[in-house]
PDB file of C-alpha atoms in Angstrom:
ATOM      1  CA  MET W   1     -52.866 -19.478  27.413  1.00 76.00           C
ATOM      2  CA  THR W   2     -54.455 -21.333  24.577  1.00 86.00           C
ATOM      3  CA  LEU W   3     -52.483 -23.224  21.998  1.00 84.00           C
ATOM      4  CA  LYS W   4     -53.696 -20.799  19.190  1.00 81.00           C
ATOM      5  CA  LYS W   5     -52.402 -17.764  21.312  1.00 83.00           C
ATOM      6  CA  MET W   6     -48.994 -19.470  21.841  1.00 86.00           C
ATOM      7  CA  LYS W   7     -48.800 -20.240  18.164  1.00 85.00           C
ATOM      8  CA  SER W   8     -49.583 -16.625  17.325  1.00 85.00           C
ATOM      9  CA  ILE W   9     -46.867 -15.238  19.660  1.00 87.00           C
ATOM     10  CA  LEU W  10     -44.262 -17.827  18.246  1.00 89.00           C
ATOM     11  CA  PHE W  11     -44.984 -16.579  14.680  1.00 88.00           C
ATOM     12  CA  MET W  12     -44.723 -12.996  15.739  1.00 87.00           C
ATOM     13  CA  LEU W  13     -41.442 -13.591  17.403  1.00 90.00           C
ATOM     14  CA  LEU W  14     -40.187 -15.445  14.385  1.00 90.00           C
ATOM     15  CA  GLY W  15     -41.365 -12.646  12.190  1.00 87.00           C
ATOM     16  CA  PHE W  16     -39.454 -10.061  14.251  1.00 88.00           C
ATOM     17  CA  ILE W  17     -36.328 -12.131  14.023  1.00 90.00           C
ATOM     18  CA  ALA W  18     -36.675 -12.569  10.341  1.00 88.00           C
ATOM     19  CA  LEU W  19     -37.241  -8.673  10.000  1.00 86.00           C
ATOM     20  CA  VAL W  20     -34.146  -7.910  11.945  1.00 88.00           C
ATOM     21  CA  CYS W  21     -32.184 -10.356   9.604  1.00 85.00           C
ATOM     22  CA  GLY W  22     -33.709  -8.619   6.606  1.00 82.00           C
ATOM     23  CA  VAL W  23     -32.756  -5.114   7.956  1.00 84.00           C
ATOM     24  CA  ALA W  24     -29.115  -6.496   8.549  1.00 82.00           C
ATOM     25  CA  GLY W  25     -29.146  -7.880   5.080  1.00 77.00           C
ATOM     26  CA  THR W  26     -30.033  -4.435   3.615  1.00 75.00           C
ATOM     27  CA  VAL W  27     -26.894  -3.052   5.326  1.00 76.00           C
ATOM     28  CA  LEU W  28     -24.440  -6.050   5.024  1.00 72.00           C
ATOM     29  CA  PRO W  29     -23.844  -7.130   1.420  1.00 66.00           C
ATOM     30  CA  VAL W  30     -23.078 -10.790   2.404  1.00 69.00           C
ATOM     31  CA  LEU W  31     -26.489 -11.480   3.896  1.00 70.00           C
ATOM     32  CA  PRO W  32     -29.480 -11.217   1.409  1.00 71.00           C
ATOM     33  CA  GLY W  33     -32.244  -8.931   2.855  1.00 75.00           C
ATOM     34  CA  GLY W  34     -35.070  -9.896   0.512  1.00 74.00           C
ATOM     35  CA  PRO W  35     -35.652 -13.577   1.587  1.00 79.00           C
ATOM     36  CA  PHE W  36     -35.788 -12.475   5.300  1.00 81.00           C
ATOM     37  CA  TYR W  37     -38.327  -9.746   4.405  1.00 81.00           C
ATOM     38  CA  LEU W  38     -40.439 -12.430   2.682  1.00 80.00           C
ATOM     39  CA  LEU W  39     -40.131 -14.706   5.618  1.00 84.00           C
ATOM     40  CA  ALA W  40     -41.147 -12.030   7.968  1.00 85.00           C
ATOM     41  CA  VAL W  41     -44.221 -11.273   5.925  1.00 81.00           C
ATOM     42  CA  TYR W  42     -45.018 -15.006   6.029  1.00 84.00           C
ATOM     43  CA  PHE W  43     -44.688 -15.259   9.737  1.00 87.00           C
ATOM     44  CA  PHE W  44     -46.447 -12.059  10.510  1.00 84.00           C
ATOM     45  CA  SER W  45     -49.353 -13.055   8.197  1.00 82.00           C
ATOM     46  CA  LYS W  46     -49.518 -16.426  10.125  1.00 85.00           C
ATOM     47  CA  SER W  47     -49.526 -14.578  13.478  1.00 86.00           C
ATOM     48  CA  SER W  48     -52.492 -12.336  12.606  1.00 80.00           C
ATOM     49  CA  LYS W  49     -55.443 -12.484  10.308  1.00 82.00           C
ATOM     50  CA  ARG W  50     -55.489  -8.656  10.097  1.00 82.00           C
ATOM     51  CA  VAL W  51     -51.909  -8.646   8.848  1.00 78.00           C
ATOM     52  CA  ASP W  52     -52.606 -11.387   6.420  1.00 79.00           C
ATOM     53  CA  THR W  53     -55.642  -9.484   5.037  1.00 86.00           C
ATOM     54  CA  TRP W  54     -53.568  -6.283   4.756  1.00 82.00           C
ATOM     55  CA  PHE W  55     -50.757  -8.006   2.858  1.00 79.00           C
ATOM     56  CA  LYS W  56     -53.189  -9.637   0.527  1.00 84.00           C
ATOM     57  CA  ASN W  57     -54.592  -6.041  -0.319  1.00 89.00           C
ATOM     58  CA  THR W  58     -51.178  -4.559  -1.061  1.00 85.00           C
ATOM     59  CA  TYR W  59     -50.480  -3.466  -4.623  1.00 87.00           C
ATOM     60  CA  ILE W  60     -47.280  -5.569  -4.896  1.00 77.00           C
ATOM     61  CA  TYR W  61     -49.052  -8.859  -3.746  1.00 80.00           C
ATOM     62  CA  LYS W  62     -52.010  -8.024  -6.258  1.00 83.00           C
ATOM     63  CA  LYS W  63     -49.610  -7.146  -9.173  1.00 77.00           C
ATOM     64  CA  TYR W  64     -47.093 -10.053  -8.828  1.00 73.00           C
ATOM     65  CA  VAL W  65     -48.268 -12.869  -6.452  1.00 78.00           C
ATOM     66  CA  VAL W  66     -51.983 -13.260  -7.394  1.00 81.00           C
ATOM     67  CA  PRO W  67     -51.326 -13.659 -11.168  1.00 75.00           C
ATOM     68  CA  PHE W  68     -48.424 -15.959 -10.470  1.00 75.00           C
ATOM     69  CA  LEU W  69     -50.679 -18.211  -8.238  1.00 79.00           C
ATOM     70  CA  GLU W  70     -53.493 -17.988 -10.637  1.00 80.00           C
ATOM     71  CA  LYS W  71     -51.755 -18.575 -13.967  1.00 73.00           C
ATOM     72  CA  LYS W  72     -48.758 -20.482 -12.388  1.00 74.00           C
ATOM     73  CA  GLY W  73     -46.278 -18.407 -14.365  1.00 80.00           C
ATOM     74  CA  MET W  74     -44.930 -14.968 -15.035  1.00 82.00           C
ATOM     75  CA  THR W  75     -44.474 -12.597 -18.028  1.00 84.00           C
ATOM     76  CA  LEU W  76     -41.171 -12.385 -19.711  1.00 88.00           C
ATOM     77  CA  LYS W  77     -41.080  -8.709 -18.769  1.00 87.00           C
ATOM     78  CA  GLU W  78     -41.725  -9.555 -15.006  1.00 83.00           C
ATOM     79  CA  LYS W  79     -38.931 -12.322 -15.114  1.00 87.00           C
ATOM     80  CA  ILE W  80     -36.440  -9.857 -16.626  1.00 90.00           C
ATOM     81  CA  LYS W  81     -37.280  -7.186 -14.171  1.00 87.00           C
ATOM     82  CA  ILE W  82     -36.957  -9.378 -11.178  1.00 84.00           C
ATOM     83  CA  ASN W  83     -33.725 -11.005 -12.463  1.00 87.00           C
ATOM     84  CA  LEU W  84     -31.917  -7.801 -13.324  1.00 89.00           C
ATOM     85  CA  THR W  85     -32.704  -6.381  -9.895  1.00 86.00           C
ATOM     86  CA  ALA W  86     -31.513  -9.348  -8.093  1.00 84.00           C
ATOM     87  CA  ASP W  87     -28.435  -9.621 -10.290  1.00 88.00           C
ATOM     88  CA  PHE W  88     -27.483  -5.965  -9.551  1.00 88.00           C
ATOM     89  CA  PHE W  89     -27.468  -6.709  -5.854  1.00 82.00           C
ATOM     90  CA  ILE W  90     -25.727 -10.015  -6.184  1.00 85.00           C
ATOM     91  CA  LEU W  91     -23.061  -8.202  -8.347  1.00 88.00           C
ATOM     92  CA  LEU W  92     -22.753  -5.610  -5.772  1.00 85.00           C
ATOM     93  CA  SER W  93     -22.183  -8.210  -3.116  1.00 82.00           C
ATOM     94  CA  VAL W  94     -19.615 -10.199  -5.212  1.00 86.00           C
ATOM     95  CA  LEU W  95     -17.670  -6.979  -5.806  1.00 87.00           C
ATOM     96  CA  TYR W  96     -17.768  -5.925  -2.102  1.00 83.00           C
ATOM     97  CA  VAL W  97     -16.869  -9.230  -0.429  1.00 83.00           C
ATOM     98  CA  ASP W  98     -13.248 -10.356  -0.380  1.00 86.00           C
ATOM     99  CA  ILE W  99     -14.017 -13.989   0.791  1.00 85.00           C
ATOM    100  CA  LEU W 100     -13.648 -16.204  -2.302  1.00 90.00           C
ATOM    101  CA  LEU W 101     -16.048 -18.961  -0.914  1.00 89.00           C
ATOM    102  CA  VAL W 102     -18.727 -16.344  -0.446  1.00 83.00           C
ATOM    103  CA  ARG W 103     -18.233 -15.063  -4.050  1.00 87.00           C
ATOM    104  CA  ILE W 104     -18.532 -18.544  -5.395  1.00 91.00           C
ATOM    105  CA  ILE W 105     -21.817 -19.232  -3.403  1.00 87.00           C
ATOM    106  CA  LEU W 106     -23.227 -15.929  -4.659  1.00 86.00           C
ATOM    107  CA  ILE W 107     -22.422 -16.667  -8.193  1.00 90.00           C
ATOM    108  CA  GLY W 108     -23.804 -20.247  -7.785  1.00 91.00           C
ATOM    109  CA  LEU W 109     -27.076 -18.792  -6.346  1.00 87.00           C
ATOM    110  CA  ALA W 110     -27.368 -16.308  -9.196  1.00 88.00           C
ATOM    111  CA  LEU W 111     -26.867 -19.013 -11.717  1.00 91.00           C
ATOM    112  CA  TYR W 112     -29.443 -21.284 -10.066  1.00 90.00           C
ATOM    113  CA  LYS W 113     -31.917 -18.335  -9.845  1.00 87.00           C
ATOM    114  CA  HIS W 114     -31.451 -17.934 -13.663  1.00 90.00           C
ATOM    115  CA  TYR W 115     -31.929 -21.642 -14.221  1.00 90.00           C
ATOM    116  CA  TYR W 116     -35.092 -21.694 -11.886  1.00 86.00           C
ATOM    117  CA  PHE W 117     -36.689 -18.755 -13.597  1.00 86.00           C
ATOM    118  CA  ILE W 118     -36.010 -20.106 -17.248  1.00 88.00           C
ATOM    119  CA  LYS W 119     -36.827 -23.728 -16.594  1.00 88.00           C
ATOM    120  CA  LYS W 120     -39.280 -23.962 -13.636  1.00 84.00           C
ATOM    121  CA  ILE W 121     -41.439 -20.822 -13.872  1.00 83.00           C
ATOM    122  CA  LYS W 122     -43.744 -20.872 -16.916  1.00 84.00           C
ATOM    123  CA  THR W 123     -43.506 -17.785 -19.158  1.00 86.00           C
ATOM    124  CA  ILE W 124     -47.013 -16.560 -19.941  1.00 83.00           C
ATOM    125  CA  PRO W 125     -48.079 -14.032 -22.557  1.00 83.00           C
ATOM    126  CA  PRO W 126     -48.692 -10.475 -21.101  1.00 78.00           C
ATOM    127  CA  GLN W 127     -52.314 -10.318 -22.271  1.00 69.00           C
ATOM    128  CA  SER W 128     -53.249 -13.572 -20.376  1.00 51.00           C
ATOM    129  CA  TYR W 129     -54.216 -11.871 -17.316  1.00 51.00           C
ATOM    130  CA  GLN W 130     -55.395  -8.360 -16.128  1.00 54.00           C
ATOM    131  CA  VAL W 131     -54.468  -7.105 -12.698  1.00 51.00           C
ATOM    132  CA  GLU W 132     -57.248  -5.286 -10.752  1.00 46.00           C
ATOM    133  CA  GLU W 133     -55.734  -1.785 -10.015  1.00 46.00           C
ATOM    134  CA  SER W 134     -58.889  -0.389  -8.274  1.00 46.00           C
ATOM    135  CA  GLN W 135     -58.785   0.440  -4.699  1.00 46.00           C
TER     136      GLN W 135
END
């Protein structure tokens, strides 16, 4: 078996592990599902050129990732939408979990997320890019 084939199998295995953790995170409020889904996509795209091409042709990739990579920033509307969605799920987790340490960590992560979106990700005007919506 070649090194390239072994690497592909390893990435595929890591992708499935991340996917299982993501599914568990969807059901369990303590475990975040989103980051594991993103990690699974990363590993799956590294394991197969076909998966990588498929992912880069999805609507979500074209709408959010491409403009972010091209312009190195996000519109205020996108930032608010992402933060409100994440805050909703973090709040559900904080309310559901009875472990004080986990609540503190979740609140700390939420605060850091807001800091990162405000200070580290550049806010760009909405008309600064147009997303291709064909295909």
